[in-house]
XYZ file of N, CA and C in Angstrom:
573
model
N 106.328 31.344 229.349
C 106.799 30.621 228.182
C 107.379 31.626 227.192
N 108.333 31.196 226.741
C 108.951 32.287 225.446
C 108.243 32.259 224.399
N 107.950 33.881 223.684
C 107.464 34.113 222.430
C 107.423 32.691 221.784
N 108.565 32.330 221.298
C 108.714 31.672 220.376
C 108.418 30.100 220.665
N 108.367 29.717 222.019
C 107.790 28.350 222.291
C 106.138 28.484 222.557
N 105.745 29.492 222.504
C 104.569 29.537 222.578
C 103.923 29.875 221.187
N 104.341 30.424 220.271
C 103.822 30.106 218.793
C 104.172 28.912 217.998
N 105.194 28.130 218.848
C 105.240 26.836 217.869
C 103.781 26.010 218.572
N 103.866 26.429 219.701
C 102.562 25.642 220.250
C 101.264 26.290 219.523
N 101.740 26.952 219.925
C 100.093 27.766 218.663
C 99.780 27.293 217.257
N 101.018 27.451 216.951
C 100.790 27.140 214.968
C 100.665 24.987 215.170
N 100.935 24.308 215.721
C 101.023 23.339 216.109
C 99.510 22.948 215.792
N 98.635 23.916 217.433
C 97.362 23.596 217.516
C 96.716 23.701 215.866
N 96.884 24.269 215.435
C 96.332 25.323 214.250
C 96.851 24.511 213.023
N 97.277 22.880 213.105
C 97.792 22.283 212.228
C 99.030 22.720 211.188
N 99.701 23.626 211.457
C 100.823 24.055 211.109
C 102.112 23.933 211.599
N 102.728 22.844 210.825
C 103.855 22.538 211.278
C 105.601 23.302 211.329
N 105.153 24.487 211.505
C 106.618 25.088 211.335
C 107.220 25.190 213.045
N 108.186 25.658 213.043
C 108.854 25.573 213.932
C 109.630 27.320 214.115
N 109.631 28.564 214.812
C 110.189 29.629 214.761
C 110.924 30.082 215.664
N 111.384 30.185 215.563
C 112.677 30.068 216.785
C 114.040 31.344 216.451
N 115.110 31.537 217.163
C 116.077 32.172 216.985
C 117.253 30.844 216.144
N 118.395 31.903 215.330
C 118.779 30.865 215.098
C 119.947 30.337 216.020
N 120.213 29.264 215.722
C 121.267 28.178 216.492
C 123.009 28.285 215.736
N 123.666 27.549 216.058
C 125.034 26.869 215.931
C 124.293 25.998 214.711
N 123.494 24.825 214.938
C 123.523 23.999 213.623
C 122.905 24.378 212.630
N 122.166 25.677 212.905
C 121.484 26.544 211.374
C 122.144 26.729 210.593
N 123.685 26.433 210.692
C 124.740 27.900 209.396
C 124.530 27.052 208.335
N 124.440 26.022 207.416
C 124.840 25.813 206.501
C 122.952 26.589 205.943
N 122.231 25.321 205.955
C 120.924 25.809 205.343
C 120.752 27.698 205.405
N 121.336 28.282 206.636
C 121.115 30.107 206.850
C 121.749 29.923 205.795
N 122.848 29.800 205.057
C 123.647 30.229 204.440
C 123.651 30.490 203.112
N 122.879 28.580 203.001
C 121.973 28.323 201.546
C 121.102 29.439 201.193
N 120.100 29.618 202.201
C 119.040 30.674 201.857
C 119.733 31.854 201.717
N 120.597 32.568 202.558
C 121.167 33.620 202.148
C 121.324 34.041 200.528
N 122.241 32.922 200.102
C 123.044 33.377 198.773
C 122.102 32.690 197.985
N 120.788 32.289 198.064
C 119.855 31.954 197.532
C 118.999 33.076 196.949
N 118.621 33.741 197.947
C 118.243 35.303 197.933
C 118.341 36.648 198.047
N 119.775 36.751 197.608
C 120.845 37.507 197.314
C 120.499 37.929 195.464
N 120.119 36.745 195.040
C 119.831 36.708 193.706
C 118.888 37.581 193.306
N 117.351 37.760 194.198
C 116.018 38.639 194.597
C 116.539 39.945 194.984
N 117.694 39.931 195.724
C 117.983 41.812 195.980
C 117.372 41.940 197.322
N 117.219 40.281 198.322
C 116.811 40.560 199.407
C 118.118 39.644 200.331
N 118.400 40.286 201.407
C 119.399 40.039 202.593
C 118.676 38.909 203.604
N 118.832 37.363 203.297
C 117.990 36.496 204.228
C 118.992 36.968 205.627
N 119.884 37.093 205.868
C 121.080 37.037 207.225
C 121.286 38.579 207.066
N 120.299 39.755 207.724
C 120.910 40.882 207.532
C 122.405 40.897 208.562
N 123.022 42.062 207.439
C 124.516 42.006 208.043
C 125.523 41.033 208.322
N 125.578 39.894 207.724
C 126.116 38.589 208.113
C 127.233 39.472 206.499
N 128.013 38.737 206.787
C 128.914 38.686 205.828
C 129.828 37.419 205.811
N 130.592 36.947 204.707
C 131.867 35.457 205.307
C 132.845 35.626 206.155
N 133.037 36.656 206.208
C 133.878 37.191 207.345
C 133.732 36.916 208.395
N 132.491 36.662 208.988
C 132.150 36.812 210.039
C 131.915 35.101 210.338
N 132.636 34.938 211.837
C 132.364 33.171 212.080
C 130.514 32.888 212.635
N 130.223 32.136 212.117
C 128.686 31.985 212.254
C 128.289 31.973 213.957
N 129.137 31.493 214.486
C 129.015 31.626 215.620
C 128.484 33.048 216.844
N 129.618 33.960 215.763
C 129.483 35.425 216.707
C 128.183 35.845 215.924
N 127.841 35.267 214.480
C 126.711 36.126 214.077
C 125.517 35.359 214.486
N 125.389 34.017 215.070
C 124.244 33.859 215.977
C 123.773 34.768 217.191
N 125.015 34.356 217.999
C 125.295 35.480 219.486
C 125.052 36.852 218.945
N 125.184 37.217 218.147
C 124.878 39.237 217.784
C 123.388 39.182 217.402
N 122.944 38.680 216.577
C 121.271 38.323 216.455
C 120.468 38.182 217.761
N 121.232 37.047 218.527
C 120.302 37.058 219.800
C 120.623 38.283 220.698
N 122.342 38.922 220.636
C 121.930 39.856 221.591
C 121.130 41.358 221.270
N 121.044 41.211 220.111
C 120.143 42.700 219.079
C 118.930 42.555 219.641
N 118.312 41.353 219.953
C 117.169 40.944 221.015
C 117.306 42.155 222.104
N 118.047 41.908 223.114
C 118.520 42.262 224.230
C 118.651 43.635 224.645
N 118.416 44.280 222.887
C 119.485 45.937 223.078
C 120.908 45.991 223.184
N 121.445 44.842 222.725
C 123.230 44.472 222.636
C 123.682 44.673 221.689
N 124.702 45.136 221.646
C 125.547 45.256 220.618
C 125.034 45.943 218.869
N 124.126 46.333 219.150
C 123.412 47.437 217.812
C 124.308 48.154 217.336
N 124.818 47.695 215.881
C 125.476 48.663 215.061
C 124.583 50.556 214.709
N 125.651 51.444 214.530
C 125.200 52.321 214.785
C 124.272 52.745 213.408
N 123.301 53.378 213.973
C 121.890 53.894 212.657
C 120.957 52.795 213.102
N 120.591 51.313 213.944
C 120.150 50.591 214.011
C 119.107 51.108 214.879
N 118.565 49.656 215.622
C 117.584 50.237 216.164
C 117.250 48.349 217.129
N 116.868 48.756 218.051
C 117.162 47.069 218.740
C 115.801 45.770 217.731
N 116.567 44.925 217.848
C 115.642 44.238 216.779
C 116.296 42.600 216.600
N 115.284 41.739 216.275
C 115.861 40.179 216.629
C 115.445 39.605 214.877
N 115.829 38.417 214.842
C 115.731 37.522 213.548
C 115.552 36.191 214.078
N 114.379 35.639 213.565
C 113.459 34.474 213.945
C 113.763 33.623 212.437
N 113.818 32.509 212.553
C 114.238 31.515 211.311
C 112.842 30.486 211.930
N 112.257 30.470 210.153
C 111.100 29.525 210.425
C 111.686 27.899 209.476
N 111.058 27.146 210.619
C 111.572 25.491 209.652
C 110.666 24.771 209.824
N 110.126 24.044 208.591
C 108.973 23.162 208.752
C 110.081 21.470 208.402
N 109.373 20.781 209.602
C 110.145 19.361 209.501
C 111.682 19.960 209.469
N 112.273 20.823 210.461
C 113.939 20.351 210.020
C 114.594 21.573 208.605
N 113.580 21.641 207.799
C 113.896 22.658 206.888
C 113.598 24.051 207.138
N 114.834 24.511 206.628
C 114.816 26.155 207.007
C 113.593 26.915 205.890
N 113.062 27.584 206.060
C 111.864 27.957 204.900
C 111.639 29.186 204.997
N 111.798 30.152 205.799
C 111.925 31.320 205.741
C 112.444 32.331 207.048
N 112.092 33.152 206.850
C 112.917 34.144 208.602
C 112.209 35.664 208.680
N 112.098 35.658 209.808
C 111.511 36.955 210.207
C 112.376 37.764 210.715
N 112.210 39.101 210.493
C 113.102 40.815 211.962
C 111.694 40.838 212.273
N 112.098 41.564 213.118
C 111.548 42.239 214.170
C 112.114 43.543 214.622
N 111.773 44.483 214.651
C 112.268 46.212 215.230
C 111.440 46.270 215.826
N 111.818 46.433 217.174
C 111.290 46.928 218.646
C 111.291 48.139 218.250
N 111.598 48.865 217.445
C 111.441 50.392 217.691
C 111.675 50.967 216.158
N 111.583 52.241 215.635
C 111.582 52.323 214.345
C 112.396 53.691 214.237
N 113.504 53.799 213.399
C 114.169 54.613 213.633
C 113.319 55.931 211.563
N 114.275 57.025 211.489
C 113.061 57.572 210.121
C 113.344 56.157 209.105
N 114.716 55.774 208.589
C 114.105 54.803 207.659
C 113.469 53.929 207.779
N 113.186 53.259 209.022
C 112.008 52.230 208.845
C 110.636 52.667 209.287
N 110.999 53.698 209.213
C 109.305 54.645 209.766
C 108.897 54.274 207.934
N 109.590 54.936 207.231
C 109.381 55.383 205.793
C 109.420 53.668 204.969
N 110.223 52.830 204.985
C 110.750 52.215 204.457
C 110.566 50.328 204.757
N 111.332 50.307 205.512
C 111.068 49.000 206.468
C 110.125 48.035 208.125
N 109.549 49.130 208.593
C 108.454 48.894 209.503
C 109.048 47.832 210.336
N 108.147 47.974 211.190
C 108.732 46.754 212.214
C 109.008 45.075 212.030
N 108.781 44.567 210.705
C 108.583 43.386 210.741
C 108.992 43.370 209.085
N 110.061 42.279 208.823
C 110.325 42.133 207.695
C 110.430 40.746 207.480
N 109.813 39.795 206.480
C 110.009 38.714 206.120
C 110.274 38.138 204.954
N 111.145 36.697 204.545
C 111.664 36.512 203.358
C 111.010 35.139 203.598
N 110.464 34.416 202.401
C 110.279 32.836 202.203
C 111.209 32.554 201.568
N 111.636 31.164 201.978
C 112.766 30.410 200.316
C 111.523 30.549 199.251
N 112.227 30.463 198.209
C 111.289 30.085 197.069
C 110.435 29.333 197.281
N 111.155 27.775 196.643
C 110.053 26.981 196.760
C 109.128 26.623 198.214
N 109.030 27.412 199.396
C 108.044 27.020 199.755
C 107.057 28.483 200.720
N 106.983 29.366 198.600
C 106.065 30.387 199.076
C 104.744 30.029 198.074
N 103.553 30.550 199.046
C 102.311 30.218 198.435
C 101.705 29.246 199.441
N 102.626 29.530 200.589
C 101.932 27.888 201.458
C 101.670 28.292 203.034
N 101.589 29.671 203.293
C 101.122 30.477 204.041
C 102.449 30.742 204.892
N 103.278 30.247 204.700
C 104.241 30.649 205.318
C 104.683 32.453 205.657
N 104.436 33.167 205.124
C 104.223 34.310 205.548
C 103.811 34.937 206.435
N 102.289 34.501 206.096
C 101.474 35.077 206.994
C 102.224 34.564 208.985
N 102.888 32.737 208.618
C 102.797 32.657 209.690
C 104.272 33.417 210.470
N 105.040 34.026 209.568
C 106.013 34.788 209.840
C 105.610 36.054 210.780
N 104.634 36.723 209.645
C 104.200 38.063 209.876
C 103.240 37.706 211.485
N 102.365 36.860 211.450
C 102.253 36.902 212.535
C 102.920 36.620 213.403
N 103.568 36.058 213.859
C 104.957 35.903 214.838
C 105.402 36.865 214.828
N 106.172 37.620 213.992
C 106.526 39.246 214.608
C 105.613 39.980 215.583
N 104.079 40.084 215.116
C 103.509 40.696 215.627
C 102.891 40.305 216.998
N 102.939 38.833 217.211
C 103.087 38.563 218.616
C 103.880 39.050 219.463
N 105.734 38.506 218.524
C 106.733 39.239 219.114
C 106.528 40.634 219.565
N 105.910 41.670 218.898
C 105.861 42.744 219.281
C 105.107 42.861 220.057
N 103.704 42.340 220.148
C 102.688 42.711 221.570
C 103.309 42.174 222.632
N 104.038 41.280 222.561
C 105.073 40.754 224.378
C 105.644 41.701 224.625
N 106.218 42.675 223.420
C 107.331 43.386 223.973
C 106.273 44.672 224.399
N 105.069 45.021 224.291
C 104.296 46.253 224.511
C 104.019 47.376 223.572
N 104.323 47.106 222.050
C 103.789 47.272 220.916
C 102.914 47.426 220.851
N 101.903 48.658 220.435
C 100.369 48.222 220.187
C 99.686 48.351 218.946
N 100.753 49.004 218.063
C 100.815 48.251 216.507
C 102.130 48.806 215.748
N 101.923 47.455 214.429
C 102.922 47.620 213.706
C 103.077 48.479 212.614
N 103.985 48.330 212.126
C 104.070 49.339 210.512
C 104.580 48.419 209.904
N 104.806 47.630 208.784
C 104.560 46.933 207.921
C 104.588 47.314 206.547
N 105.778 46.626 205.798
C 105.273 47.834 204.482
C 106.222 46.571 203.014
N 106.029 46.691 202.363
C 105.667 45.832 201.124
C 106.454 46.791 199.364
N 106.736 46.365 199.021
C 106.516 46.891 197.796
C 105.339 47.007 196.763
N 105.117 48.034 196.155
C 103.533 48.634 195.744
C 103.453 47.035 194.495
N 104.238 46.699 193.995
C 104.420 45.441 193.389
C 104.194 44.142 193.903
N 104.377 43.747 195.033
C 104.342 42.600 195.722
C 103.533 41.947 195.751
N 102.345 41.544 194.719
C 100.925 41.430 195.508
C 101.125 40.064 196.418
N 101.888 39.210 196.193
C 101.677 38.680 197.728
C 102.318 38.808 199.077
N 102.967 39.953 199.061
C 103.465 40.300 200.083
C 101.960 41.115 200.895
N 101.071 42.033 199.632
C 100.302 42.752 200.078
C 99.129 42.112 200.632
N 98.864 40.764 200.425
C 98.044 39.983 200.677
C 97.648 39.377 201.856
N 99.516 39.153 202.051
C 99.938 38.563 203.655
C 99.631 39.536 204.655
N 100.408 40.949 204.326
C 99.755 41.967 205.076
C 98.419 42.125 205.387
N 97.370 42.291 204.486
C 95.987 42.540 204.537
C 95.314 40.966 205.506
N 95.955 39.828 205.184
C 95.072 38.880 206.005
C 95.496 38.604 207.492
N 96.761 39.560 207.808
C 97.066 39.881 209.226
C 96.354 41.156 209.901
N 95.523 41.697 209.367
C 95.098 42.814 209.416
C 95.655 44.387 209.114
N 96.163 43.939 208.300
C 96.972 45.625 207.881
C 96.087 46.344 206.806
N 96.114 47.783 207.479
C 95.091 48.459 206.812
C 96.207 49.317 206.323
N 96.119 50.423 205.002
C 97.118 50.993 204.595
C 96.613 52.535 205.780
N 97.895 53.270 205.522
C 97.964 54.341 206.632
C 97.455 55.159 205.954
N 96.399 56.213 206.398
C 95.707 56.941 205.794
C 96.368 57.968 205.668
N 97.311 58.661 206.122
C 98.256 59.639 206.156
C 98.725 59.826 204.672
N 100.090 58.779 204.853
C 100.756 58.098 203.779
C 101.084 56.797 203.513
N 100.013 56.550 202.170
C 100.048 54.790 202.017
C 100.797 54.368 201.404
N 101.305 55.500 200.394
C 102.366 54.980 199.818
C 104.026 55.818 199.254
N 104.792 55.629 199.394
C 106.380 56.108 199.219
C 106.515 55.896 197.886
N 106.848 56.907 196.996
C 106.767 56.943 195.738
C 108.351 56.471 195.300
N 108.965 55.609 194.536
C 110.426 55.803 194.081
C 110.564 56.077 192.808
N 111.710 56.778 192.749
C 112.058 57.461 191.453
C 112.181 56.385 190.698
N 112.760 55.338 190.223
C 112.277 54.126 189.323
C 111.973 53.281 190.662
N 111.069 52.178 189.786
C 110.325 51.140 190.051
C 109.805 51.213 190.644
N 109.447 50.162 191.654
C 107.901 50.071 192.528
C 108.494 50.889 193.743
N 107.129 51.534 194.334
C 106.831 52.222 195.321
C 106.855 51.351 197.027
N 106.543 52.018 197.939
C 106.336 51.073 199.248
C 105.276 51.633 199.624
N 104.432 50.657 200.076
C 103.261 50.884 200.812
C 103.263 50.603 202.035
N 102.554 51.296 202.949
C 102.884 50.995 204.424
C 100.884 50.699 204.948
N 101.497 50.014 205.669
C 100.181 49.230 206.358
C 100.904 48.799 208.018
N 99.387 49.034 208.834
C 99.536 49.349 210.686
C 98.735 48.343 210.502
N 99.155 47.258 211.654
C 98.189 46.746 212.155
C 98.263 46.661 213.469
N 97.089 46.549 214.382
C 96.842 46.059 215.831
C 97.473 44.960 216.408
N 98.586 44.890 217.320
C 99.459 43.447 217.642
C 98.115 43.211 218.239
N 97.333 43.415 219.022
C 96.643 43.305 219.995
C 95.486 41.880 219.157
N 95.254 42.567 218.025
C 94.424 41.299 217.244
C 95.005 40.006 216.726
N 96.390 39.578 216.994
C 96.852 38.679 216.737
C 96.988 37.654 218.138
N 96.488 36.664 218.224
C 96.357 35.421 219.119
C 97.289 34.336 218.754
């Protein structure tokens, strides 16, 4: 069964009705909404999508970044999961199969955005875990994960997936504003 038909069955059992999947042909308008929705936040819901680009080829390039296809260069192979509860688009997950130095430092294997209105409703967590499934299929045996030192509910989501901060270095200092904290967790503990 695919990753992703097997966590809708999961979150299903688990009374959670979202739906996570890759995206489709009939996603573009709502992707699009959320995009320039959260563009406003200083966060990229469609990394690398631009209007330029016909929605079409930027479905097909998402799924083949899955694959190890077509990776723009500095990248690193890596997929984008769109979560929808009932029909509505509500948030989206990456995934990096592999971590190149900036996302060693910076972005970690798993990055997630909620729409606004429907954060606070665990939707995160059920993001973050789905990556980290995603990653134990692929033979991951943990993630890196990392947040802004500000976020507290980003840091929250992390900690109730099991992310412990890295004892090494927990946190990336920036010259203004908030810092990044990085947190590993075990794919292996996610069911």
């Amino acid at each position: 069964m695919d990753p992703a038909q097997l966590w809708h069955t999961c979150a299903m059992a688990m009374g959670i009705a979202l739906e996570i999947r890759e995206l489709e042909i009939g996603d573009e308008q709502q992707a699009i909404d959320a995009h320039h929705l959260m563009l406003g936040e200083d966060f990229e819901f469609l990394p690398t999508w631009t209007s330029a680009e016909a929605w079409e080829d930027y479905a097909y390039r998402m799924k083949a970044g899955r694959r190890g296809e077509h990776i723009p260069e500095g990248w690193v192979r890596s997929a984008l999961f769109a979560a929808f509860d009932d029909g509505e688009l509500v948030g989206r997950v990456s995934v990096r199969y592999e971590l190149n130095e900036g996302l060693l430092h910076y972005g970690g294997h798993i990055g997630y955005g909620v729409v606004p209105e429907y954060r606070r409703r665990g939707v995160a967590q059920q993001l973050c875990r789905f990556g980290l499934q995603e990653l134990r299929e692929s033979g991951i045996e943990r993630a890196l994960v990392t947040c802004a030192s500000d976020n507290i509910g980003s840091r929250s989501t992390i900690e109730k997936c099991g992310g412990l901060l890295d004892a090494k270095l927990p946190e990336i200092e920036a010259s203004h504003g908030a810092g990044t904290l990085r947190f590993w967790i075990p794919t292996q503990s996610i069911r």
